C-alpha cells in the first residue's frame, strides 16, 4: 500500500486520498494501525468504511471504531462512511459524537437522493411520489443528453435507471413510517403507499421497475430482459 501511495504522489500533482475498510476479517480490525502510516506517507485524506471486507454490507457500520481511528489520524483528515441515511445520522456522527472530519455517503444517496437537502436543512422531507418521479424524469433527460435518443442511447439510459431502481425502491415514505428516521438495513414488509404511484415506486419487483422506465422512456423492445446486479429477481 505504501508503494502505491508514494508512487501516485510522485506521478501526479493531485492530492492522493485513500478509501479503506476496518480490515479483512470481521473480528480483526487493522485500520487503526494503517491510519497513522497513511498520514506519514503523505496521504491528504482518508475515508474509512466502518465494516470489514468480509462483512460487505451485511452488518451495521462500526462508528465507534471510526471514532477511535480518527483519534490516531494526527494531521490527516479522516472521513467516515456507513449506513448514513438521515440528517440525524449525519449530524450525530459529525457534531454529537464527533467521530470524523467528514462523511462519505453511498447507498443512502442512491436510496434517497434528496438526502443532502435534508442534511443541509436538518429536517425530514416527506417527498411526494410525483416529486420522486420528477427526479427520475430529470435523470432520464440528463441520460439522453449524454447518450443520445437513438435506440442504443435509450437502452443505456434505461439500463442505468433500472439498476438505480434496485436502490430507490427501498425508500419508505416518511409520512407512513411509524418511527423516524428510516434505517438503511431495515427491510420492511410490503406496504401500500398513499397513492398508486407511491406504491409502484416502492415495489421490489423488477417488472414494476420496467413499468416505471416505460413511463419515462417509452415501451421496451419485445425481446427485452433485465437482471439486476444486486438482486436475484429479474424481468423477462
mmCIF file of C-alpha atoms in Angstrom:
data_model
loop_
_atom_site.group_PDB
_atom_site.id
_atom_site.type_symbol
_atom_site.label_atom_id
_atom_site.label_comp_id
_atom_site.label_asym_id
_atom_site.label_seq_id
_atom_site.Cartn_x
_atom_site.Cartn_y
_atom_site.Cartn_z
ATOM 1 C CA UNK A 1 0.000 0.000 0.000
ATOM 2 C CA UNK A 2 2.833 2.383 0.857
ATOM 3 C CA UNK A 3 4.442 1.789 -2.528
ATOM 4 C CA UNK A 4 1.154 2.531 -4.294
ATOM 5 C CA UNK A 5 0.588 5.765 -2.370
ATOM 6 C CA UNK A 6 4.146 7.047 -2.775
ATOM 7 C CA UNK A 7 4.239 6.168 -6.468
ATOM 8 C CA UNK A 8 0.983 8.035 -7.095
ATOM 9 C CA UNK A 9 2.266 11.043 -5.180
ATOM 10 C CA UNK A 10 5.379 11.069 -7.337
ATOM 11 C CA UNK A 11 3.421 10.693 -10.565
ATOM 12 C CA UNK A 12 0.781 13.383 -10.079
ATOM 13 C CA UNK A 13 0.316 16.920 -8.801
ATOM 14 C CA UNK A 14 -3.063 15.998 -7.287
ATOM 15 C CA UNK A 15 -3.680 15.188 -3.655
ATOM 16 C CA UNK A 16 -3.907 11.460 -3.012
ATOM 17 C CA UNK A 17 -6.702 10.084 -0.833
ATOM 18 C CA UNK A 18 -7.228 6.555 0.455
ATOM 19 C CA UNK A 19 -10.532 4.711 0.995
ATOM 20 C CA UNK A 20 -10.341 1.592 3.124
ATOM 21 C CA UNK A 21 -12.331 -0.711 5.404
ATOM 22 C CA UNK A 22 -11.787 -1.771 9.018
ATOM 23 C CA UNK A 23 -9.899 -4.862 7.891
ATOM 24 C CA UNK A 24 -10.329 -8.130 6.044
ATOM 25 C CA UNK A 25 -11.903 -10.336 8.708
ATOM 26 C CA UNK A 26 -14.999 -9.484 10.682
ATOM 27 C CA UNK A 27 -13.429 -9.541 14.148
ATOM 28 C CA UNK A 28 -9.916 -8.319 13.352
ATOM 29 C CA UNK A 29 -9.694 -4.546 12.940
ATOM 30 C CA UNK A 30 -6.461 -3.214 11.485
ATOM 31 C CA UNK A 31 -7.426 0.237 10.194
ATOM 32 C CA UNK A 32 -6.199 1.973 13.369
ATOM 33 C CA UNK A 33 -2.702 0.686 12.563
ATOM 34 C CA UNK A 34 -2.836 1.964 8.982
ATOM 35 C CA UNK A 35 -4.225 5.451 9.617
ATOM 36 C CA UNK A 36 -1.011 6.935 11.130
ATOM 37 C CA UNK A 37 1.017 5.380 8.313
ATOM 38 C CA UNK A 38 -1.203 6.892 5.650
ATOM 39 C CA UNK A 39 -0.509 10.321 7.113
ATOM 40 C CA UNK A 40 3.248 9.701 7.229
ATOM 41 C CA UNK A 41 3.242 8.631 3.563
ATOM 42 C CA UNK A 42 1.703 11.948 2.536
ATOM 43 C CA UNK A 43 -1.922 10.938 2.069
ATOM 44 C CA UNK A 44 -4.096 14.067 2.003
ATOM 45 C CA UNK A 45 -7.260 12.444 3.378
ATOM 46 C CA UNK A 46 -8.539 9.028 4.424
ATOM 47 C CA UNK A 47 -12.072 7.634 4.196
ATOM 48 C CA UNK A 48 -12.908 4.681 6.425
ATOM 49 C CA UNK A 49 -15.899 2.463 5.712
ATOM 50 C CA UNK A 50 -16.964 1.076 9.084
ATOM 51 C CA UNK A 51 -17.104 -2.586 8.035
ATOM 52 C CA UNK A 52 -14.585 -5.278 7.101
ATOM 53 C CA UNK A 53 -14.236 -6.717 3.622
ATOM 54 C CA UNK A 54 -15.762 -9.955 4.879
ATOM 55 C CA UNK A 55 -18.829 -8.156 6.227
ATOM 56 C CA UNK A 56 -19.521 -6.279 2.976
ATOM 57 C CA UNK A 57 -22.887 -4.583 3.762
ATOM 58 C CA UNK A 58 -24.444 -7.260 5.965
ATOM 59 C CA UNK A 59 -23.686 -5.728 9.379
ATOM 60 C CA UNK A 60 -24.158 -2.303 10.933
ATOM 61 C CA UNK A 61 -21.184 0.007 10.407
ATOM 62 C CA UNK A 62 -18.938 0.395 13.443
ATOM 63 C CA UNK A 63 -18.882 4.141 14.001
ATOM 64 C CA UNK A 64 -17.270 3.839 17.434
ATOM 65 C CA UNK A 65 -14.273 2.286 15.728
ATOM 66 C CA UNK A 66 -14.244 5.059 13.123
ATOM 67 C CA UNK A 67 -14.046 7.500 16.045
ATOM 68 C CA UNK A 68 -11.108 5.579 17.509
ATOM 69 C CA UNK A 69 -9.303 5.774 14.187
ATOM 70 C CA UNK A 70 -9.921 9.499 13.961
ATOM 71 C CA UNK A 71 -8.135 9.920 17.289
ATOM 72 C CA UNK A 72 -4.934 8.483 15.799
ATOM 73 C CA UNK A 73 -5.182 10.241 12.432
ATOM 74 C CA UNK A 74 -2.938 13.097 13.630
ATOM 75 C CA UNK A 75 -2.742 15.701 10.830
ATOM 76 C CA UNK A 76 -4.665 13.735 8.188
ATOM 77 C CA UNK A 77 -8.414 14.431 7.971
ATOM 78 C CA UNK A 78 -10.431 11.250 8.319
ATOM 79 C CA UNK A 79 -13.877 10.807 6.796
ATOM 80 C CA UNK A 80 -16.210 8.022 7.868
ATOM 81 C CA UNK A 81 -18.865 6.098 6.000
ATOM 82 C CA UNK A 82 -21.548 3.506 6.514
ATOM 83 C CA UNK A 83 -25.346 3.437 6.926
ATOM 84 C CA UNK A 84 -25.919 7.215 6.821
ATOM 85 C CA UNK A 85 -29.440 7.761 5.507
ATOM 86 C CA UNK A 86 -30.817 10.692 7.501
ATOM 87 C CA UNK A 87 -29.837 14.123 8.663
ATOM 88 C CA UNK A 88 -29.892 12.740 12.231
ATOM 89 C CA UNK A 89 -27.308 10.104 11.275
ATOM 90 C CA UNK A 90 -25.081 12.700 9.625
ATOM 91 C CA UNK A 91 -25.060 15.348 12.321
ATOM 92 C CA UNK A 92 -24.976 12.746 15.087
ATOM 93 C CA UNK A 93 -21.638 11.443 13.799
ATOM 94 C CA UNK A 94 -20.292 14.887 12.938
ATOM 95 C CA UNK A 95 -21.365 17.040 15.885
ATOM 96 C CA UNK A 96 -22.789 14.960 18.730
ATOM 97 C CA UNK A 97 -20.255 12.136 18.790
ATOM 98 C CA UNK A 98 -17.540 13.930 16.806
ATOM 99 C CA UNK A 99 -16.343 10.697 15.188
ATOM 100 C CA UNK A 100 -14.895 12.088 11.957
ATOM 101 C CA UNK A 101 -13.949 15.174 9.967
ATOM 102 C CA UNK A 102 -16.463 14.483 7.209
ATOM 103 C CA UNK A 103 -18.786 11.802 5.919
ATOM 104 C CA UNK A 104 -18.917 9.765 2.727
ATOM 105 C CA UNK A 105 -22.446 8.800 1.661
ATOM 106 C CA UNK A 106 -23.061 5.988 -0.814
ATOM 107 C CA UNK A 107 -26.135 3.751 -0.608
ATOM 108 C CA UNK A 108 -28.065 6.350 1.402
ATOM 109 C CA UNK A 109 -27.864 8.758 -1.524
ATOM 110 C CA UNK A 110 -28.837 6.062 -4.024
ATOM 111 C CA UNK A 111 -31.922 5.185 -1.980
ATOM 112 C CA UNK A 112 -32.777 8.775 -1.085
ATOM 113 C CA UNK A 113 -31.079 11.253 -3.456
ATOM 114 C CA UNK A 114 -32.682 14.212 -1.668
ATOM 115 C CA UNK A 115 -30.742 13.241 1.488
ATOM 116 C CA UNK A 116 -28.283 16.113 1.056
ATOM 117 C CA UNK A 117 -31.110 18.633 1.153
ATOM 118 C CA UNK A 118 -32.340 17.077 4.405
ATOM 119 C CA UNK A 119 -28.820 17.285 5.850
ATOM 120 C CA UNK A 120 -28.433 20.928 4.850
ATOM 121 C CA UNK A 121 -31.846 21.898 6.230
ATOM 122 C CA UNK A 122 -31.753 19.483 9.202
ATOM 123 C CA UNK A 123 -35.257 18.218 8.603
ATOM 124 C CA UNK A 124 -37.140 15.259 7.155
ATOM 125 C CA UNK A 125 -38.597 15.883 3.713
ATOM 126 C CA UNK A 126 -41.804 13.901 3.200
ATOM 127 C CA UNK A 127 -41.313 13.951 -0.546
ATOM 128 C CA UNK A 128 -44.343 13.109 -2.663
ATOM 129 C CA UNK A 129 -44.456 10.318 -5.243
ATOM 130 C CA UNK A 130 -44.800 12.863 -8.062
ATOM 131 C CA UNK A 131 -41.710 14.712 -6.837
ATOM 132 C CA UNK A 132 -39.810 11.417 -6.762
ATOM 133 C CA UNK A 133 -40.906 10.710 -10.335
ATOM 134 C CA UNK A 134 -39.692 14.185 -11.320
ATOM 135 C CA UNK A 135 -36.220 13.220 -10.076
ATOM 136 C CA UNK A 136 -36.285 10.161 -12.339
ATOM 137 C CA UNK A 137 -37.546 12.284 -15.224
ATOM 138 C CA UNK A 138 -34.603 14.653 -14.740
ATOM 139 C CA UNK A 139 -32.227 11.676 -14.608
ATOM 140 C CA UNK A 140 -33.529 10.317 -17.905
ATOM 141 C CA UNK A 141 -33.252 13.754 -19.508
ATOM 142 C CA UNK A 142 -29.619 14.043 -18.455
ATOM 143 C CA UNK A 143 -29.017 10.492 -19.679
ATOM 144 C CA UNK A 144 -30.454 11.227 -23.121
ATOM 145 C CA UNK A 145 -28.372 14.382 -23.353
ATOM 146 C CA UNK A 146 -25.290 12.264 -22.665
ATOM 147 C CA UNK A 147 -26.017 9.041 -24.619
ATOM 148 C CA UNK A 148 -28.426 10.339 -27.228
ATOM 149 C CA UNK A 149 -32.001 9.497 -28.119
ATOM 150 C CA UNK A 150 -31.336 6.742 -30.637
ATOM 151 C CA UNK A 151 -32.084 3.093 -29.814
ATOM 152 C CA UNK A 152 -28.714 2.490 -28.145
ATOM 153 C CA UNK A 153 -28.877 5.751 -26.207
ATOM 154 C CA UNK A 154 -32.328 4.961 -24.795
ATOM 155 C CA UNK A 155 -31.151 1.428 -23.927
ATOM 156 C CA UNK A 156 -28.234 2.829 -21.930
ATOM 157 C CA UNK A 157 -30.440 5.288 -20.042
ATOM 158 C CA UNK A 158 -32.984 2.571 -19.277
ATOM 159 C CA UNK A 159 -30.333 0.166 -18.011
ATOM 160 C CA UNK A 160 -28.908 2.687 -15.551
ATOM 161 C CA UNK A 161 -32.387 3.772 -14.477
ATOM 162 C CA UNK A 162 -33.399 0.172 -13.757
ATOM 163 C CA UNK A 163 -30.215 -0.519 -11.788
ATOM 164 C CA UNK A 164 -30.881 2.616 -9.753
ATOM 165 C CA UNK A 165 -34.402 1.380 -9.029
ATOM 166 C CA UNK A 166 -32.877 -1.564 -7.171
ATOM 167 C CA UNK A 167 -31.904 1.034 -4.560
ATOM 168 C CA UNK A 168 -34.678 3.614 -4.937
ATOM 169 C CA UNK A 169 -37.493 1.195 -4.160
ATOM 170 C CA UNK A 170 -36.104 0.658 -0.655
ATOM 171 C CA UNK A 171 -37.167 4.142 0.463
ATOM 172 C CA UNK A 172 -40.117 4.121 2.870
ATOM 173 C CA UNK A 173 -42.137 7.354 2.646
ATOM 174 C CA UNK A 174 -41.611 9.391 5.799
ATOM 175 C CA UNK A 175 -45.326 10.088 6.089
ATOM 176 C CA UNK A 176 -46.175 6.423 6.639
ATOM 177 C CA UNK A 177 -43.256 5.423 8.873
ATOM 178 C CA UNK A 178 -44.151 4.613 12.472
ATOM 179 C CA UNK A 179 -40.684 5.603 13.706
ATOM 180 C CA UNK A 180 -38.284 8.109 12.158
ATOM 181 C CA UNK A 181 -35.694 8.020 10.753
ATOM 182 C CA UNK A 182 -35.600 5.007 8.461
ATOM 183 C CA UNK A 183 -32.512 2.841 8.987
ATOM 184 C CA UNK A 184 -30.679 1.652 5.913
ATOM 185 C CA UNK A 185 -30.502 -2.006 6.936
ATOM 186 C CA UNK A 186 -34.185 -2.319 7.810
ATOM 187 C CA UNK A 187 -36.242 -4.473 5.472
ATOM 188 C CA UNK A 188 -39.923 -3.597 5.922
ATOM 189 C CA UNK A 189 -42.763 -5.895 4.889
ATOM 190 C CA UNK A 190 -44.636 -4.980 1.691
ATOM 191 C CA UNK A 191 -46.798 -1.905 2.167
ATOM 192 C CA UNK A 192 -49.353 0.148 0.284
ATOM 193 C CA UNK A 193 -48.438 3.756 -0.423
ATOM 194 C CA UNK A 194 -50.676 6.786 -0.123
ATOM 195 C CA UNK A 195 -51.441 6.575 -3.845
ATOM 196 C CA UNK A 196 -50.845 4.147 -6.702
ATOM 197 C CA UNK A 197 -47.656 5.864 -7.854
ATOM 198 C CA UNK A 198 -46.116 5.727 -4.377
ATOM 199 C CA UNK A 199 -46.944 2.022 -4.185
ATOM 200 C CA UNK A 200 -45.391 1.431 -7.617
ATOM 201 C CA UNK A 201 -42.186 3.299 -6.697
ATOM 202 C CA UNK A 202 -41.825 1.081 -3.609
ATOM 203 C CA UNK A 203 -42.231 -2.201 -5.471
ATOM 204 C CA UNK A 204 -39.357 -4.718 -5.168
ATOM 205 C CA UNK A 205 -40.342 -6.315 -8.485
ATOM 206 C CA UNK A 206 -38.118 -5.700 -11.490
ATOM 207 C CA UNK A 207 -41.199 -5.914 -13.701
ATOM 208 C CA UNK A 208 -42.572 -2.821 -11.937
ATOM 209 C CA UNK A 209 -39.267 -1.019 -12.385
ATOM 210 C CA UNK A 210 -39.608 -1.680 -16.091
ATOM 211 C CA UNK A 211 -43.112 -0.143 -15.991
ATOM 212 C CA UNK A 212 -41.622 2.992 -14.416
ATOM 213 C CA UNK A 213 -38.985 3.136 -17.145
ATOM 214 C CA UNK A 214 -41.718 2.884 -19.773
ATOM 215 C CA UNK A 215 -43.486 5.871 -18.221
ATOM 216 C CA UNK A 216 -40.345 7.906 -18.914
ATOM 217 C CA UNK A 217 -38.686 6.272 -21.937
ATOM 218 C CA UNK A 218 -41.462 4.525 -23.799
ATOM 219 C CA UNK A 219 -42.115 0.776 -24.286
ATOM 220 C CA UNK A 220 -39.291 -1.726 -24.028
ATOM 221 C CA UNK A 221 -38.461 -3.889 -27.065
ATOM 222 C CA UNK A 222 -40.273 -7.227 -27.354
ATOM 223 C CA UNK A 223 -37.096 -9.169 -26.583
ATOM 224 C CA UNK A 224 -36.116 -7.004 -23.576
ATOM 225 C CA UNK A 225 -34.723 -8.677 -20.453
ATOM 226 C CA UNK A 226 -33.288 -7.214 -17.266
ATOM 227 C CA UNK A 227 -31.386 -8.907 -14.417
ATOM 228 C CA UNK A 228 -30.369 -6.533 -11.594
ATOM 229 C CA UNK A 229 -26.761 -6.763 -10.462
ATOM 230 C CA UNK A 230 -27.647 -6.762 -6.771
ATOM 231 C CA UNK A 231 -30.861 -8.782 -6.832
ATOM 232 C CA UNK A 232 -31.906 -12.282 -7.805
ATOM 233 C CA UNK A 233 -35.245 -11.113 -9.262
ATOM 234 C CA UNK A 234 -35.310 -10.323 -12.938
ATOM 235 C CA UNK A 235 -37.528 -9.237 -15.819
ATOM 236 C CA UNK A 236 -38.015 -11.279 -18.970
#
